[in-house]
């Protein structure tokens, strides 16, 4: 399908952006926050690895990588919203924090794009 490669590319860019933001914030001081710091680093590694895997043209893996990417972005988005509303692991964030809104929109976009990619990739196999 003509949609597969554009979705792969946009999904990889969104996951890479999500990962970069987490690395940047981790380096800016989030690394010192218990549980949150290691979570930011794990998110960055997962984002970069999944972004790279999206660009590898192995058809059988695509659906699963897209699902993993969508779930990673959704989990990250949920953590962002929880940390801003009720707190997460004793940490409370604010929407005025650096890159909060950018993170929100990038992760939301990644969920949408990667879910669409997973559906398209599943239909391709059927």
mmCIF file of the C-alpha atoms, coordinates in Angstrom:
data_MODEL
# 
_entry.id   MODEL 
# 
loop_
_atom_site.group_PDB 
_atom_site.id 
_atom_site.type_symbol 
_atom_site.label_atom_id 
_atom_site.label_alt_id 
_atom_site.label_comp_id 
_atom_site.label_asym_id 
_atom_site.label_entity_id 
_atom_site.label_seq_id 
_atom_site.pdbx_PDB_ins_code 
_atom_site.Cartn_x 
_atom_site.Cartn_y 
_atom_site.Cartn_z 
_atom_site.occupancy 
_atom_site.B_iso_or_equiv 
_atom_site.pdbx_formal_charge 
_atom_site.auth_seq_id 
_atom_site.auth_comp_id 
_atom_site.auth_asym_id 
_atom_site.auth_atom_id 
_atom_site.pdbx_PDB_model_num 
ATOM 1   C CA . UNK A 1 1   ? 0.000  0.000   0.000  1.00 0.00 ? 1   UNK A CA 1 
ATOM 2   C CA . UNK A 1 2   ? 1.086  3.529   -0.710 1.00 0.00 ? 2   UNK A CA 1 
ATOM 3   C CA . UNK A 1 3   ? 0.490  4.569   2.922  1.00 0.00 ? 3   UNK A CA 1 
ATOM 4   C CA . UNK A 1 4   ? 2.976  2.195   4.518  1.00 0.00 ? 4   UNK A CA 1 
ATOM 5   C CA . UNK A 1 5   ? 6.242  4.056   3.927  1.00 0.00 ? 5   UNK A CA 1 
ATOM 6   C CA . UNK A 1 6   ? 4.913  7.533   4.776  1.00 0.00 ? 6   UNK A CA 1 
ATOM 7   C CA . UNK A 1 7   ? 3.412  6.149   8.006  1.00 0.00 ? 7   UNK A CA 1 
ATOM 8   C CA . UNK A 1 8   ? 6.683  4.361   8.797  1.00 0.00 ? 8   UNK A CA 1 
ATOM 9   C CA . UNK A 1 9   ? 8.692  7.532   8.230  1.00 0.00 ? 9   UNK A CA 1 
ATOM 10  C CA . UNK A 1 10  ? 6.367  9.800   10.217 1.00 0.00 ? 10  UNK A CA 1 
ATOM 11  C CA . UNK A 1 11  ? 6.122  7.213   13.006 1.00 0.00 ? 11  UNK A CA 1 
ATOM 12  C CA . UNK A 1 12  ? 9.910  6.921   13.162 1.00 0.00 ? 12  UNK A CA 1 
ATOM 13  C CA . UNK A 1 13  ? 10.292 10.706  13.257 1.00 0.00 ? 13  UNK A CA 1 
ATOM 14  C CA . UNK A 1 14  ? 7.724  11.017  16.059 1.00 0.00 ? 14  UNK A CA 1 
ATOM 15  C CA . UNK A 1 15  ? 9.331  8.236   18.120 1.00 0.00 ? 15  UNK A CA 1 
ATOM 16  C CA . UNK A 1 16  ? 12.754 9.777   17.539 1.00 0.00 ? 16  UNK A CA 1 
ATOM 17  C CA . UNK A 1 17  ? 11.451 13.184  18.647 1.00 0.00 ? 17  UNK A CA 1 
ATOM 18  C CA . UNK A 1 18  ? 9.882  11.628  21.741 1.00 0.00 ? 18  UNK A CA 1 
ATOM 19  C CA . UNK A 1 19  ? 13.166 9.909   22.559 1.00 0.00 ? 19  UNK A CA 1 
ATOM 20  C CA . UNK A 1 20  ? 15.201 13.067  21.974 1.00 0.00 ? 20  UNK A CA 1 
ATOM 21  C CA . UNK A 1 21  ? 12.946 15.081  24.297 1.00 0.00 ? 21  UNK A CA 1 
ATOM 22  C CA . UNK A 1 22  ? 13.359 12.481  27.038 1.00 0.00 ? 22  UNK A CA 1 
ATOM 23  C CA . UNK A 1 23  ? 17.152 12.460  26.637 1.00 0.00 ? 23  UNK A CA 1 
ATOM 24  C CA . UNK A 1 24  ? 17.241 16.260  26.668 1.00 0.00 ? 24  UNK A CA 1 
ATOM 25  C CA . UNK A 1 25  ? 15.109 16.505  29.806 1.00 0.00 ? 25  UNK A CA 1 
ATOM 26  C CA . UNK A 1 26  ? 17.039 13.657  31.441 1.00 0.00 ? 26  UNK A CA 1 
ATOM 27  C CA . UNK A 1 27  ? 20.281 15.571  30.843 1.00 0.00 ? 27  UNK A CA 1 
ATOM 28  C CA . UNK A 1 28  ? 18.671 18.796  32.118 1.00 0.00 ? 28  UNK A CA 1 
ATOM 29  C CA . UNK A 1 29  ? 18.095 17.305  35.559 1.00 0.00 ? 29  UNK A CA 1 
ATOM 30  C CA . UNK A 1 30  ? 15.275 14.778  35.407 1.00 0.00 ? 30  UNK A CA 1 
ATOM 31  C CA . UNK A 1 31  ? 17.940 12.072  35.855 1.00 0.00 ? 31  UNK A CA 1 
ATOM 32  C CA . UNK A 1 32  ? 18.135 13.001  39.539 1.00 0.00 ? 32  UNK A CA 1 
ATOM 33  C CA . UNK A 1 33  ? 14.449 12.246  40.143 1.00 0.00 ? 33  UNK A CA 1 
ATOM 34  C CA . UNK A 1 34  ? 13.994 8.803   41.637 1.00 0.00 ? 34  UNK A CA 1 
ATOM 35  C CA . UNK A 1 35  ? 12.100 6.387   39.337 1.00 0.00 ? 35  UNK A CA 1 
ATOM 36  C CA . UNK A 1 36  ? 11.296 9.190   36.865 1.00 0.00 ? 36  UNK A CA 1 
ATOM 37  C CA . UNK A 1 37  ? 14.935 9.640   35.811 1.00 0.00 ? 37  UNK A CA 1 
ATOM 38  C CA . UNK A 1 38  ? 15.529 5.991   34.865 1.00 0.00 ? 38  UNK A CA 1 
ATOM 39  C CA . UNK A 1 39  ? 12.096 5.975   33.218 1.00 0.00 ? 39  UNK A CA 1 
ATOM 40  C CA . UNK A 1 40  ? 13.087 8.897   30.996 1.00 0.00 ? 40  UNK A CA 1 
ATOM 41  C CA . UNK A 1 41  ? 16.263 7.091   29.966 1.00 0.00 ? 41  UNK A CA 1 
ATOM 42  C CA . UNK A 1 42  ? 14.383 3.841   29.265 1.00 0.00 ? 42  UNK A CA 1 
ATOM 43  C CA . UNK A 1 43  ? 11.818 5.773   27.216 1.00 0.00 ? 43  UNK A CA 1 
ATOM 44  C CA . UNK A 1 44  ? 14.589 7.363   25.162 1.00 0.00 ? 44  UNK A CA 1 
ATOM 45  C CA . UNK A 1 45  ? 16.274 4.028   24.434 1.00 0.00 ? 45  UNK A CA 1 
ATOM 46  C CA . UNK A 1 46  ? 12.950 2.394   23.509 1.00 0.00 ? 46  UNK A CA 1 
ATOM 47  C CA . UNK A 1 47  ? 11.988 5.332   21.288 1.00 0.00 ? 47  UNK A CA 1 
ATOM 48  C CA . UNK A 1 48  ? 15.264 5.326   19.356 1.00 0.00 ? 48  UNK A CA 1 
ATOM 49  C CA . UNK A 1 49  ? 15.301 1.525   18.952 1.00 0.00 ? 49  UNK A CA 1 
ATOM 50  C CA . UNK A 1 50  ? 11.683 1.388   17.783 1.00 0.00 ? 50  UNK A CA 1 
ATOM 51  C CA . UNK A 1 51  ? 12.239 4.329   15.407 1.00 0.00 ? 51  UNK A CA 1 
ATOM 52  C CA . UNK A 1 52  ? 15.169 2.504   13.833 1.00 0.00 ? 52  UNK A CA 1 
ATOM 53  C CA . UNK A 1 53  ? 13.196 -0.745  13.568 1.00 0.00 ? 53  UNK A CA 1 
ATOM 54  C CA . UNK A 1 54  ? 10.365 1.064   11.781 1.00 0.00 ? 54  UNK A CA 1 
ATOM 55  C CA . UNK A 1 55  ? 12.799 1.928   9.005  1.00 0.00 ? 55  UNK A CA 1 
ATOM 56  C CA . UNK A 1 56  ? 14.048 -1.658  8.562  1.00 0.00 ? 56  UNK A CA 1 
ATOM 57  C CA . UNK A 1 57  ? 12.060 -3.139  5.664  1.00 0.00 ? 57  UNK A CA 1 
ATOM 58  C CA . UNK A 1 58  ? 11.163 -6.472  7.254  1.00 0.00 ? 58  UNK A CA 1 
ATOM 59  C CA . UNK A 1 59  ? 7.491  -7.024  6.513  1.00 0.00 ? 59  UNK A CA 1 
ATOM 60  C CA . UNK A 1 60  ? 6.767  -9.618  9.217  1.00 0.00 ? 60  UNK A CA 1 
ATOM 61  C CA . UNK A 1 61  ? 7.989  -7.318  11.993 1.00 0.00 ? 61  UNK A CA 1 
ATOM 62  C CA . UNK A 1 62  ? 6.280  -4.130  10.929 1.00 0.00 ? 62  UNK A CA 1 
ATOM 63  C CA . UNK A 1 63  ? 2.923  -4.729  12.594 1.00 0.00 ? 63  UNK A CA 1 
ATOM 64  C CA . UNK A 1 64  ? 4.558  -5.676  15.905 1.00 0.00 ? 64  UNK A CA 1 
ATOM 65  C CA . UNK A 1 65  ? 7.012  -2.779  15.867 1.00 0.00 ? 65  UNK A CA 1 
ATOM 66  C CA . UNK A 1 66  ? 4.150  -0.372  15.127 1.00 0.00 ? 66  UNK A CA 1 
ATOM 67  C CA . UNK A 1 67  ? 2.118  -1.822  18.015 1.00 0.00 ? 67  UNK A CA 1 
ATOM 68  C CA . UNK A 1 68  ? 5.128  -1.609  20.357 1.00 0.00 ? 68  UNK A CA 1 
ATOM 69  C CA . UNK A 1 69  ? 5.743  1.982   19.283 1.00 0.00 ? 69  UNK A CA 1 
ATOM 70  C CA . UNK A 1 70  ? 2.097  2.956   19.769 1.00 0.00 ? 70  UNK A CA 1 
ATOM 71  C CA . UNK A 1 71  ? 2.057  1.349   23.217 1.00 0.00 ? 71  UNK A CA 1 
ATOM 72  C CA . UNK A 1 72  ? 5.335  3.040   24.194 1.00 0.00 ? 72  UNK A CA 1 
ATOM 73  C CA . UNK A 1 73  ? 4.033  6.439   23.112 1.00 0.00 ? 73  UNK A CA 1 
ATOM 74  C CA . UNK A 1 74  ? 0.673  5.823   24.811 1.00 0.00 ? 74  UNK A CA 1 
ATOM 75  C CA . UNK A 1 75  ? 2.377  4.791   28.040 1.00 0.00 ? 75  UNK A CA 1 
ATOM 76  C CA . UNK A 1 76  ? 4.605  7.835   27.919 1.00 0.00 ? 76  UNK A CA 1 
ATOM 77  C CA . UNK A 1 77  ? 1.612  10.083  27.231 1.00 0.00 ? 77  UNK A CA 1 
ATOM 78  C CA . UNK A 1 78  ? -0.320 8.514   30.114 1.00 0.00 ? 78  UNK A CA 1 
ATOM 79  C CA . UNK A 1 79  ? 2.658  9.058   32.432 1.00 0.00 ? 79  UNK A CA 1 
ATOM 80  C CA . UNK A 1 80  ? 2.875  12.696  31.313 1.00 0.00 ? 80  UNK A CA 1 
ATOM 81  C CA . UNK A 1 81  ? -0.811 13.309  32.001 1.00 0.00 ? 81  UNK A CA 1 
ATOM 82  C CA . UNK A 1 82  ? -0.715 11.455  35.333 1.00 0.00 ? 82  UNK A CA 1 
ATOM 83  C CA . UNK A 1 83  ? 2.358  13.355  36.472 1.00 0.00 ? 83  UNK A CA 1 
ATOM 84  C CA . UNK A 1 84  ? 0.582  16.604  35.663 1.00 0.00 ? 84  UNK A CA 1 
ATOM 85  C CA . UNK A 1 85  ? -2.746 15.774  37.273 1.00 0.00 ? 85  UNK A CA 1 
ATOM 86  C CA . UNK A 1 86  ? -2.362 13.457  40.281 1.00 0.00 ? 86  UNK A CA 1 
ATOM 87  C CA . UNK A 1 87  ? 1.398  12.967  40.337 1.00 0.00 ? 87  UNK A CA 1 
ATOM 88  C CA . UNK A 1 88  ? 3.483  9.939   39.450 1.00 0.00 ? 88  UNK A CA 1 
ATOM 89  C CA . UNK A 1 89  ? 5.830  8.186   41.900 1.00 0.00 ? 89  UNK A CA 1 
ATOM 90  C CA . UNK A 1 90  ? 5.677  11.255  44.105 1.00 0.00 ? 90  UNK A CA 1 
ATOM 91  C CA . UNK A 1 91  ? 6.584  13.614  41.271 1.00 0.00 ? 91  UNK A CA 1 
ATOM 92  C CA . UNK A 1 92  ? 4.187  16.348  40.144 1.00 0.00 ? 92  UNK A CA 1 
ATOM 93  C CA . UNK A 1 93  ? 4.719  18.123  36.810 1.00 0.00 ? 93  UNK A CA 1 
ATOM 94  C CA . UNK A 1 94  ? 3.174  21.259  35.378 1.00 0.00 ? 94  UNK A CA 1 
ATOM 95  C CA . UNK A 1 95  ? 2.180  22.192  31.842 1.00 0.00 ? 95  UNK A CA 1 
ATOM 96  C CA . UNK A 1 96  ? 4.578  25.120  32.185 1.00 0.00 ? 96  UNK A CA 1 
ATOM 97  C CA . UNK A 1 97  ? 7.532  22.679  32.332 1.00 0.00 ? 97  UNK A CA 1 
ATOM 98  C CA . UNK A 1 98  ? 10.010 22.778  29.442 1.00 0.00 ? 98  UNK A CA 1 
ATOM 99  C CA . UNK A 1 99  ? 8.799  20.830  26.405 1.00 0.00 ? 99  UNK A CA 1 
ATOM 100 C CA . UNK A 1 100 ? 5.557  19.725  28.104 1.00 0.00 ? 100 UNK A CA 1 
ATOM 101 C CA . UNK A 1 101 ? 3.257  20.714  25.227 1.00 0.00 ? 101 UNK A CA 1 
ATOM 102 C CA . UNK A 1 102 ? 5.693  19.530  22.559 1.00 0.00 ? 102 UNK A CA 1 
ATOM 103 C CA . UNK A 1 103 ? 5.885  16.170  24.312 1.00 0.00 ? 103 UNK A CA 1 
ATOM 104 C CA . UNK A 1 104 ? 2.108  15.943  24.584 1.00 0.00 ? 104 UNK A CA 1 
ATOM 105 C CA . UNK A 1 105 ? 1.500  16.554  20.870 1.00 0.00 ? 105 UNK A CA 1 
ATOM 106 C CA . UNK A 1 106 ? 4.401  14.398  19.673 1.00 0.00 ? 106 UNK A CA 1 
ATOM 107 C CA . UNK A 1 107 ? 3.303  11.448  21.790 1.00 0.00 ? 107 UNK A CA 1 
ATOM 108 C CA . UNK A 1 108 ? -0.356 11.857  20.853 1.00 0.00 ? 108 UNK A CA 1 
ATOM 109 C CA . UNK A 1 109 ? 0.628  12.025  17.186 1.00 0.00 ? 109 UNK A CA 1 
ATOM 110 C CA . UNK A 1 110 ? 2.803  8.932   17.555 1.00 0.00 ? 110 UNK A CA 1 
ATOM 111 C CA . UNK A 1 111 ? -0.098 6.978   19.047 1.00 0.00 ? 111 UNK A CA 1 
ATOM 112 C CA . UNK A 1 112 ? -2.361 7.911   16.121 1.00 0.00 ? 112 UNK A CA 1 
ATOM 113 C CA . UNK A 1 113 ? 0.207  7.336   13.354 1.00 0.00 ? 113 UNK A CA 1 
ATOM 114 C CA . UNK A 1 114 ? 1.566  4.072   14.758 1.00 0.00 ? 114 UNK A CA 1 
ATOM 115 C CA . UNK A 1 115 ? -1.900 2.685   15.430 1.00 0.00 ? 115 UNK A CA 1 
ATOM 116 C CA . UNK A 1 116 ? -2.827 3.466   11.825 1.00 0.00 ? 116 UNK A CA 1 
ATOM 117 C CA . UNK A 1 117 ? 0.395  1.813   10.664 1.00 0.00 ? 117 UNK A CA 1 
ATOM 118 C CA . UNK A 1 118 ? -0.344 -1.310  12.705 1.00 0.00 ? 118 UNK A CA 1 
ATOM 119 C CA . UNK A 1 119 ? -3.817 -1.540  11.127 1.00 0.00 ? 119 UNK A CA 1 
ATOM 120 C CA . UNK A 1 120 ? -2.471 -1.006  7.597  1.00 0.00 ? 120 UNK A CA 1 
ATOM 121 C CA . UNK A 1 121 ? 0.331  -3.530  8.156  1.00 0.00 ? 121 UNK A CA 1 
ATOM 122 C CA . UNK A 1 122 ? -2.155 -6.086  9.502  1.00 0.00 ? 122 UNK A CA 1 
ATOM 123 C CA . UNK A 1 123 ? -4.404 -5.698  6.485  1.00 0.00 ? 123 UNK A CA 1 
ATOM 124 C CA . UNK A 1 124 ? -1.439 -6.101  4.163  1.00 0.00 ? 124 UNK A CA 1 
ATOM 125 C CA . UNK A 1 125 ? -0.705 -9.503  5.636  1.00 0.00 ? 125 UNK A CA 1 
ATOM 126 C CA . UNK A 1 126 ? -4.319 -10.715 5.400  1.00 0.00 ? 126 UNK A CA 1 
# 
